[in-house]
Protein backbone atom coordinates (compact mmCIF):
# COMPACT_ATOMS: atom_id res chain seq x y z
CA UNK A 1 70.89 89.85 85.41
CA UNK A 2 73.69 88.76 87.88
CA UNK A 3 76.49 90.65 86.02
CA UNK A 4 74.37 93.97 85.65
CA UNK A 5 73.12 93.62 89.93
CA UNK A 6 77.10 92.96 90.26
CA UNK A 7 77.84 96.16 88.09
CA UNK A 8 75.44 98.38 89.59
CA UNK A 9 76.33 97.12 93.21
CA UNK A 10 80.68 98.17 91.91
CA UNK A 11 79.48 101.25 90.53
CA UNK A 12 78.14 102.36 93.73
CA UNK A 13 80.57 101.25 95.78
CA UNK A 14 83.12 103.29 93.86
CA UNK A 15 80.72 106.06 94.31
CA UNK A 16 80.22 105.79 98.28
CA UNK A 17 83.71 104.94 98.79
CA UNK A 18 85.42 108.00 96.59
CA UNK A 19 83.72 110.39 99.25
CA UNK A 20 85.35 108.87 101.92
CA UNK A 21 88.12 111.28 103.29
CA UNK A 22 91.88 109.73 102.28
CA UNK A 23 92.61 108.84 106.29
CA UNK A 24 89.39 106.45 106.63
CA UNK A 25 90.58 104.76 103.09
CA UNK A 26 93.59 103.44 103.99
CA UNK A 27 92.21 101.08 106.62
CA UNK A 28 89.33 100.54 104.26
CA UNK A 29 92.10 98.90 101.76
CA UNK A 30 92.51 96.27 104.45
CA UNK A 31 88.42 94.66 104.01
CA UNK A 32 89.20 92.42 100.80
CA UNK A 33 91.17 91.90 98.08
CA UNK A 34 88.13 93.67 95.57
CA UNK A 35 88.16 97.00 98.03
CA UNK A 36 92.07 97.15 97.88
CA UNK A 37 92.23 96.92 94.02
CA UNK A 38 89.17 99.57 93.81
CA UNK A 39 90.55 102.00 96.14
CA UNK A 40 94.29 101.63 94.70
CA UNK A 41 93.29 102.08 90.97
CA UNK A 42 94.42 105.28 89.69
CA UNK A 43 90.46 106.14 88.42
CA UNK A 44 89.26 105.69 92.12
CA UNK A 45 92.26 107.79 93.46
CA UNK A 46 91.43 110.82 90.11
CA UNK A 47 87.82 110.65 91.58
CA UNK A 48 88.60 110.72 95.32
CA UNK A 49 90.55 113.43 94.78
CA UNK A 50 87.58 115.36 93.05
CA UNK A 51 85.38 114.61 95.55
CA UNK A 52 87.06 115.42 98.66
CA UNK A 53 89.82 117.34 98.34
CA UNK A 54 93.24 117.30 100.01
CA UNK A 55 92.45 117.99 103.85
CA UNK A 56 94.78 119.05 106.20
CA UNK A 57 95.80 116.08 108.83
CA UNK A 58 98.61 117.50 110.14
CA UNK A 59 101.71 119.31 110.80
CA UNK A 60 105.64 117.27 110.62
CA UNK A 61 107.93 119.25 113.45
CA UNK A 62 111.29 118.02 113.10
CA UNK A 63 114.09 120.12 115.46
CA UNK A 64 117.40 120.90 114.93
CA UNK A 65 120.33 121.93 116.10
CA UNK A 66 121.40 125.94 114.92
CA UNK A 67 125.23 125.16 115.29
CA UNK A 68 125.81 121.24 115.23
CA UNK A 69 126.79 119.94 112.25
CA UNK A 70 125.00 116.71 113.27
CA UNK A 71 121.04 116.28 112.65
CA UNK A 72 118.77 115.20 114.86
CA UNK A 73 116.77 112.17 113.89
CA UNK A 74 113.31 112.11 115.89
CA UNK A 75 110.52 113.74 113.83
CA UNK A 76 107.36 113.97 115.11
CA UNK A 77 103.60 114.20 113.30
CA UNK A 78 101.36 116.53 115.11
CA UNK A 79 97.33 115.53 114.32
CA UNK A 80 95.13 118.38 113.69
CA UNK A 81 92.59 116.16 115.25
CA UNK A 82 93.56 117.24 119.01
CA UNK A 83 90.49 115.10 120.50
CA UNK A 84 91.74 111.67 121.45
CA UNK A 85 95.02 111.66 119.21
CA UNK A 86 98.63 111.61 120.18
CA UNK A 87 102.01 112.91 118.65
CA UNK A 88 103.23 109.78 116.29
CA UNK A 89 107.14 109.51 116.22
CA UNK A 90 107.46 106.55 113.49
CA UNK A 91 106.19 108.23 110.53
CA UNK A 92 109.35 107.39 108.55
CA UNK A 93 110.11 104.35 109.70
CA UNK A 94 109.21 102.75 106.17
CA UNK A 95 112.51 104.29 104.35
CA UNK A 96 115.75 102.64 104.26
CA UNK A 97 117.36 104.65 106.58
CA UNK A 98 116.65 107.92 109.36
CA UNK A 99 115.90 111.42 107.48
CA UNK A 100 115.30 115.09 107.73
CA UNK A 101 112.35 116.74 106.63
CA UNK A 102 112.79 119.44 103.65
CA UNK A 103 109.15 119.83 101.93
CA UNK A 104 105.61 118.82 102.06
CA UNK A 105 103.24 119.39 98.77
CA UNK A 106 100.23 117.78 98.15
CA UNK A 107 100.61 114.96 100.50
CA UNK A 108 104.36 114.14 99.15
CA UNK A 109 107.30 114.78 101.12
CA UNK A 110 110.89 115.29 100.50
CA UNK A 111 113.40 114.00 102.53
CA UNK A 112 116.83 114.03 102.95
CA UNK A 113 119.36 111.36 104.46
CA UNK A 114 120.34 112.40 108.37
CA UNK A 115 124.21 113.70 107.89
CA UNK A 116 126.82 112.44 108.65
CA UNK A 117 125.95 109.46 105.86
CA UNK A 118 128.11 107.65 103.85
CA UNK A 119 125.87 107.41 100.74
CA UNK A 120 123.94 111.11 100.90
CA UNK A 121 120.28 110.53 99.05
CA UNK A 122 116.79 112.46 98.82
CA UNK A 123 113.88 110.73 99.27
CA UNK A 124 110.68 111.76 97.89
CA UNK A 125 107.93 109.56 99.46
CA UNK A 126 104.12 109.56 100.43
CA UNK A 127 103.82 108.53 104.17
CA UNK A 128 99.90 107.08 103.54
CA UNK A 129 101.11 104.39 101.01
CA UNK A 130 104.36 104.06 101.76
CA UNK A 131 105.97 104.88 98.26
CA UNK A 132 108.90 106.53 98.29
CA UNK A 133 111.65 107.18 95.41
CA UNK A 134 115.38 107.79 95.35
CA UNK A 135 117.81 110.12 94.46
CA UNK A 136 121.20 110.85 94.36
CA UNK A 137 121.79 114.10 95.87
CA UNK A 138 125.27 115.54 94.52
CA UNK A 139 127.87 117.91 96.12
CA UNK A 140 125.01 117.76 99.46
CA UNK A 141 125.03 120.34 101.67
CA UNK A 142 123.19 120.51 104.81
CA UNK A 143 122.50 124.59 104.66
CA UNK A 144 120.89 124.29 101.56
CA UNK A 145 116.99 124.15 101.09
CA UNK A 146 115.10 122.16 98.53
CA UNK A 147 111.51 122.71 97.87
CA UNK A 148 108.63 120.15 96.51
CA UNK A 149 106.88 121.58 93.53
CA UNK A 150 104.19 118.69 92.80
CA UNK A 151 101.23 119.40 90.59
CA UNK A 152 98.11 117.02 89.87
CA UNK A 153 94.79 118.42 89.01
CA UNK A 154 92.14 115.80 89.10
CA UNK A 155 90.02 117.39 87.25
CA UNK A 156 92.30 118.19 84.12
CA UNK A 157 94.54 115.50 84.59
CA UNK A 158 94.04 112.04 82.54
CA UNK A 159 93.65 108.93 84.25
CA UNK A 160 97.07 107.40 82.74
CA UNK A 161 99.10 111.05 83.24
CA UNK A 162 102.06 110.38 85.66
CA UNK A 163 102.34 112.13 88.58
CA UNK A 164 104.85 114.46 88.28
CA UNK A 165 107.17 116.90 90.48
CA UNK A 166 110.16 119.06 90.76
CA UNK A 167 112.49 119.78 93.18
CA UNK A 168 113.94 123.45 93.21
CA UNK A 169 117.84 123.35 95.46
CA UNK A 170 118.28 126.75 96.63
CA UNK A 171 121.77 127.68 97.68
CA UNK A 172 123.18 131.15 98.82
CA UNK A 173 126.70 132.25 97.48
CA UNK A 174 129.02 135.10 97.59
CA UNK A 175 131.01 136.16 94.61
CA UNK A 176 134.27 138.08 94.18
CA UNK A 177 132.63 141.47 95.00
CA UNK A 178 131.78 139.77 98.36
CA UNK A 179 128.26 140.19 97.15
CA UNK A 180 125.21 137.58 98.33
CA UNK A 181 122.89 136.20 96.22
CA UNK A 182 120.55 132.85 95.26
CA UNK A 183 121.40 130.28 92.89
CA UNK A 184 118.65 127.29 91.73
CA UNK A 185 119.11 124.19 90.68
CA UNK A 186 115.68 121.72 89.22
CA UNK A 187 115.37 118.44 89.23
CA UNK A 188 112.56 116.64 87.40
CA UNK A 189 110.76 113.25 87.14
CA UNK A 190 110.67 113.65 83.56
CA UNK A 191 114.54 113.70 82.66
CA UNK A 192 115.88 112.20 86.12
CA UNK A 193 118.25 114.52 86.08
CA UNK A 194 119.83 118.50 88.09
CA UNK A 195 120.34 120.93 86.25
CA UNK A 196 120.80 124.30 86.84
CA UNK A 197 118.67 127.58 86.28
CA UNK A 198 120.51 130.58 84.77
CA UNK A 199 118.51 132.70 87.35
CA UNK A 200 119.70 134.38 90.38
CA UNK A 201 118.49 136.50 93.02
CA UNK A 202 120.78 139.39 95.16
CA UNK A 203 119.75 138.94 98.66
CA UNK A 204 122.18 139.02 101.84
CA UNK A 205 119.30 137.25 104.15
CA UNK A 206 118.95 133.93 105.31
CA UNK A 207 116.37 131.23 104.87
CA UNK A 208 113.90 130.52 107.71
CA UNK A 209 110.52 128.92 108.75
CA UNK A 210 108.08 126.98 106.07
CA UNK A 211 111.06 127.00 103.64
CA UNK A 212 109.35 126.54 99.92
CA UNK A 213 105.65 126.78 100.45
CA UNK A 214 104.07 125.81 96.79
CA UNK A 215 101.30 127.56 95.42
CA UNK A 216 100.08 127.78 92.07
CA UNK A 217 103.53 126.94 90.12
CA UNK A 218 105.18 129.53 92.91
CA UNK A 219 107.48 128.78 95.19
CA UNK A 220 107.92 131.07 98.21
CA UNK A 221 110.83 131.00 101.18
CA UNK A 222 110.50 133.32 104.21
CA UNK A 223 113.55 135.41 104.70
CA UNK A 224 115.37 136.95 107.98
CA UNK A 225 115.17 140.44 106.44
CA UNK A 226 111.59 141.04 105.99
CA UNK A 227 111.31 139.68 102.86
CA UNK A 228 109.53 136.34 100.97
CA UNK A 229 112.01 134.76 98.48
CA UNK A 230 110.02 133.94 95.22
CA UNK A 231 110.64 131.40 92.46
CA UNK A 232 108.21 131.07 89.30
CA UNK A 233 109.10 126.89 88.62
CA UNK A 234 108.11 126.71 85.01
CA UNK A 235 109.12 130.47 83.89
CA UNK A 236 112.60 130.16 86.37
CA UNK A 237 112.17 133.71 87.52
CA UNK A 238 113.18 134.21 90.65
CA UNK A 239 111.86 138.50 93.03
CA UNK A 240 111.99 139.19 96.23
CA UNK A 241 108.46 140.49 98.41
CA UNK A 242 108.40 142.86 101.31
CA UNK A 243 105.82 141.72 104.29
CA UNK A 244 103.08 143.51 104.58
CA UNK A 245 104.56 145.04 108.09
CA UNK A 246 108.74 145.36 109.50
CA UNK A 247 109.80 144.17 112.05
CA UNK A 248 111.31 147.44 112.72
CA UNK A 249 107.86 148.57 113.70
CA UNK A 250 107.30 147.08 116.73
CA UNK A 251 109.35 148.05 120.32
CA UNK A 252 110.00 144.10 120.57
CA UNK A 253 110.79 141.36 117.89
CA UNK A 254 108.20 139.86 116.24
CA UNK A 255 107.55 136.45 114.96
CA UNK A 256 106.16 135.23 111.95
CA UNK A 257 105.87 132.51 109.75
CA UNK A 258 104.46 131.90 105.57
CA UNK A 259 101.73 129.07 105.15
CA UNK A 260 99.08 128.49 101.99
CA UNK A 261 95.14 128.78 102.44
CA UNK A 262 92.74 128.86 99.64
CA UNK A 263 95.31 128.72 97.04
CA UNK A 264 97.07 132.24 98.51
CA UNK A 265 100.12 133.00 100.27
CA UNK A 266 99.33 134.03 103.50
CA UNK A 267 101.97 136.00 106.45
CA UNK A 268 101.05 134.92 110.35
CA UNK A 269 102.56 137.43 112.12
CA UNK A 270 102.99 137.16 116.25
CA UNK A 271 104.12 140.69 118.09
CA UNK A 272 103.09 142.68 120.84
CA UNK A 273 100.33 144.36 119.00
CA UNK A 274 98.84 140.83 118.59
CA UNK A 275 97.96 137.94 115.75
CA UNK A 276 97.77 139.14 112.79
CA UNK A 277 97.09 137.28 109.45
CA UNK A 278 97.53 138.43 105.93
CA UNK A 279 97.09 137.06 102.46
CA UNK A 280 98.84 137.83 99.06
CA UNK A 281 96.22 139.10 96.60
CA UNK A 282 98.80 138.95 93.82
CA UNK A 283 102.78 137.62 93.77
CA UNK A 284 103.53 140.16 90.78
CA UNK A 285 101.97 143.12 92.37
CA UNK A 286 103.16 142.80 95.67
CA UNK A 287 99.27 143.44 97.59
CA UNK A 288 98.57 142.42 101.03
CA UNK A 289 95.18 142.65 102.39
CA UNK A 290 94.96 141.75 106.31
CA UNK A 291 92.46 138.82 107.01
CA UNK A 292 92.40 138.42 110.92
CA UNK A 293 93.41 140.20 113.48
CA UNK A 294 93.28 139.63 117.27
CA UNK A 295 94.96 141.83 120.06
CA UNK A 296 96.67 139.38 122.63
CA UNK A 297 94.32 140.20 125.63
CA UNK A 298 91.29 139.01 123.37
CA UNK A 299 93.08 135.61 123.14
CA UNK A 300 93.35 135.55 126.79
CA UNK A 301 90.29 136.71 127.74
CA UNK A 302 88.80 133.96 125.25
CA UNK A 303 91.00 131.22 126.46
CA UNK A 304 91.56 131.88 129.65
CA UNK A 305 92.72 128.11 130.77
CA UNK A 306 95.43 128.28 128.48
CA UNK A 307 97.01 131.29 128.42
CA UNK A 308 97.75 133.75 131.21
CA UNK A 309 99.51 137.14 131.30
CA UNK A 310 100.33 136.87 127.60
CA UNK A 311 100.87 140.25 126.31
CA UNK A 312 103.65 140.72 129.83
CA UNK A 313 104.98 137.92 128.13
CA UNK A 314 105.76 138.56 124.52
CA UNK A 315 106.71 142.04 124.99
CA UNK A 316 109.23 140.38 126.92
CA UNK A 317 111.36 139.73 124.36
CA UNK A 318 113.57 142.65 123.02
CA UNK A 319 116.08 140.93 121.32
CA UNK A 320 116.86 138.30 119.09
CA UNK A 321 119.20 136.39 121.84
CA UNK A 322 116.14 135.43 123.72
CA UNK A 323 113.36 132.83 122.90
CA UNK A 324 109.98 134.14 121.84
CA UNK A 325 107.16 133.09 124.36
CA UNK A 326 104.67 132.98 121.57
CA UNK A 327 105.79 131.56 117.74
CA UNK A 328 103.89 130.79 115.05
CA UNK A 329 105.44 127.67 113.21
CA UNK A 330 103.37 127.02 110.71
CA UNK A 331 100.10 127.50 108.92
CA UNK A 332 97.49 125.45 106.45
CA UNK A 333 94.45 125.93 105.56
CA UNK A 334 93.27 128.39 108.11
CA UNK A 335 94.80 126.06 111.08
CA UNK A 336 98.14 127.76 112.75
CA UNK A 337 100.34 125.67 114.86
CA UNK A 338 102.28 127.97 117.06
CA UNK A 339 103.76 127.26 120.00
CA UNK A 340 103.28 129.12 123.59
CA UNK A 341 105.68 128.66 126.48
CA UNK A 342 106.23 124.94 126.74
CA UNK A 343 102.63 123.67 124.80
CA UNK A 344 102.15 123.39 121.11
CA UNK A 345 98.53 124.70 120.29
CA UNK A 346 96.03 124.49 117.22
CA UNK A 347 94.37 127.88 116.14
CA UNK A 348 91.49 127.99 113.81
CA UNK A 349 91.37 131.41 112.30
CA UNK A 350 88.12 130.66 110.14
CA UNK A 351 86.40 128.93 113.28
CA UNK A 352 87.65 130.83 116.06
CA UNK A 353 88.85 127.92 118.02
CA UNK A 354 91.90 127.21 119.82
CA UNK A 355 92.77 123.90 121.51
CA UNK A 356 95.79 122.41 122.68
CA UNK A 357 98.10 120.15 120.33
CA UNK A 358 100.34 118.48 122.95
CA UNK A 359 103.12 119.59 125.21
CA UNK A 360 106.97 120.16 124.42
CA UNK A 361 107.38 117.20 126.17
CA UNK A 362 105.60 114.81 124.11
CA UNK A 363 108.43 115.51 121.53
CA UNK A 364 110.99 114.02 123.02
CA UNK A 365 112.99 117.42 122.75
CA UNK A 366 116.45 118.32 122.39
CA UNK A 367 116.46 121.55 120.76
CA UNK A 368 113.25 123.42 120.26
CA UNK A 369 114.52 126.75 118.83
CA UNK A 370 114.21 126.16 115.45
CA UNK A 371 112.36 123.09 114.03
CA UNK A 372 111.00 122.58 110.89
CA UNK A 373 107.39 122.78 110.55
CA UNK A 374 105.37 121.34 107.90
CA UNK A 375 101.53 121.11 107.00
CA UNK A 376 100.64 117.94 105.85
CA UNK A 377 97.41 115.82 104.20
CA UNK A 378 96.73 112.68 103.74
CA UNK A 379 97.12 111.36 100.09
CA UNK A 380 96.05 108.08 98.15
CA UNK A 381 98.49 109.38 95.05
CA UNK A 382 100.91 106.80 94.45
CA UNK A 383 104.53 107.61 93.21
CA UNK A 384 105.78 104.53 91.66
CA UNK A 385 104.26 105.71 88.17
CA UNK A 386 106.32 109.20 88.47
């Protein structure tokens, strides 16, 4: 009777405890040795994945320098939780050595070693548990981008499937015709190994903003040239997607920025007609259907305390030389983190709510121009079995 009361009492503490959201968990682990093993085990992590999702926690800013040739180290970890929390600088301090942010999918992240290094390596690593593994990362350059492409399905996957992932090294190069264009390389957990992808794409625009934003075995890259970069992972097809609306349509230059909500592709676009939001009903047929909209004095007149002679402001800027007063850096799950003037604020589109992240300040800046901005949740998926 003892070893069925003991049972029941485990079954339903692996029941209680798989609803708990991922961030609680980990301080859970800490109670007693049984609790650590239960919420470790890769059944508990299958069914707390089914049960609660992946929730957004977060957005990693990293700056950088547009010229320099030397990275900047600090990286920061804005909570979406703006109620009581604070900007966390030590997020990375777990690896063997300082990095620079390239991807976030799924709660992994891909890193890269901070240049100049003597030994150049990627890390892919999940900040929750600490796991992280290495890579060589040959002929390195610090232009390139390389995308996270990391799939697990709870509810098809097997409890003893490994965790796997790609990573997708995109590199632009000119050939004798003084023509631009895109070349891929993959690596996978699999094989271990680069290798790369016949395919190409002819494009004279740079990469910028939310490079390699993952959806659905997609990868997408935001372009300079009013255009989204696409690249099918499994089929190695790479096209190229107009926005839904040019820059050349507004008096002033706009700002935008890619981000993934309910398994879509959506554009955040700032100008002087407003915030604007659209979603990608289909990557093969090219269909944007506008989801929000809000004209710049609505925002002010709903947030009055923050925000003050706003439209003056961004119609301010005419030209590309000058620093936008309002830019959306990235966006998850409804939540946009965009920055206005000197503060960094949190926008829920599906809510309606704005509130204030934290200040430039609390970054510790040195160039704020053009960081890298990425969403981030909290994961119990461990990577030492991928």
């Amino acid at each position: 009777m003892k070893k069925f009361q003991s049972f029941l009492n485990n079954d339903i503490m692996f029941d209680v405890l798989s609803r708990i959201p991922a961030k609680l968990l980990l301080g859970l682990k800490c109670i007693s040795r049984d609790w650590h093993h239960t919420i470790s085990s890769r059944a508990f992590i299958k069914a707390q994945l089914e049960n609660t999702g992946l929730v957004l926690t977060g957005f990693i800013l990293q700056e950088k320098f547009m010229w320099c040739k030397v990275d900047i180290k600090a990286v920061n970890y804005i909570p979406v939780e703006t109620i009581g929390a604070r900007v966390q600088h030590m997020v990375f301090n777990f690896l063997p050595e300082e990095v620079v942010v390239l991807a976030s999918c799924k709660g992994i992240v891909c890193c890269r070693s901070c240049l100049p290094s003597r030994e150049p390596t990627i890390y892919v690593c999940n900040p929750s548990n600490k796991e992280w593994i290495q890579l060589k990362w040959p002929a390195h350059d610090r232009r390139e981008s390389i995308a996270l492409a990391f799939d697990f399905e709870p509810s098809k996957d097997s409890i003893d499937i490994s965790y796997k992932f790609k990573l997708v090294r995109v590199k632009q190069v000119e050939n004798m015709e003084e023509e631009l264009f895109f070349t891929f390389e993959l690596y996978s957990s699999e094989t271990r190994t680069w290798r790369k992808s016949n395919e190409i794409c002819q494009c004279d625009s740079n990469l910028i903003k939310n490079k390699g934003i993952y959806i659905g075995g997609v990868l997408h890259w935001l372009t300079d040239n009013d255009q989204v970069l696409t690249f099918d992972v499994e089929k190695e097809l790479s096209w190229l997607i107009s926005v839904p609306v040019p820059s050349l349509e507004f008096r002033t230059v706009p700002e935008a920025c890619i981000g993934e909500s309910e398994g879509r592709l959506h554009y955040v676009q700032v100008s002087e007609e407003g915030l604007h939001v659209w979603y990608l009903e289909d990557c093969y047929e090219f269909k944007w259907t506008l989801k929000h909209s809000k004209s710049l004095e609505e925002i002010e007149r709903e947030y009055p305390h923050f925000f003050l002679n706003l439209k003056n402001r961004v119609s301010e800027r005419v030209s590309l030389d000058s620093s936008p007063w309002m830019n959306p850096l990235g966006f998850k799950d409804g939540v946009l983190l965009m920055k206005v003037s000197a503060n960094l604020f949190m926008y829920d589109i599906k809510k309606n709510k704005m509130a204030q992240a934290c200040s430039i300040l609390d970054l510790n800046p040195q160039s704020t121009s053009n960081p890298t901005v990425l969403p981030h949740s909290l994961s119990l998926v461990p990577l030492n079995h991928a």
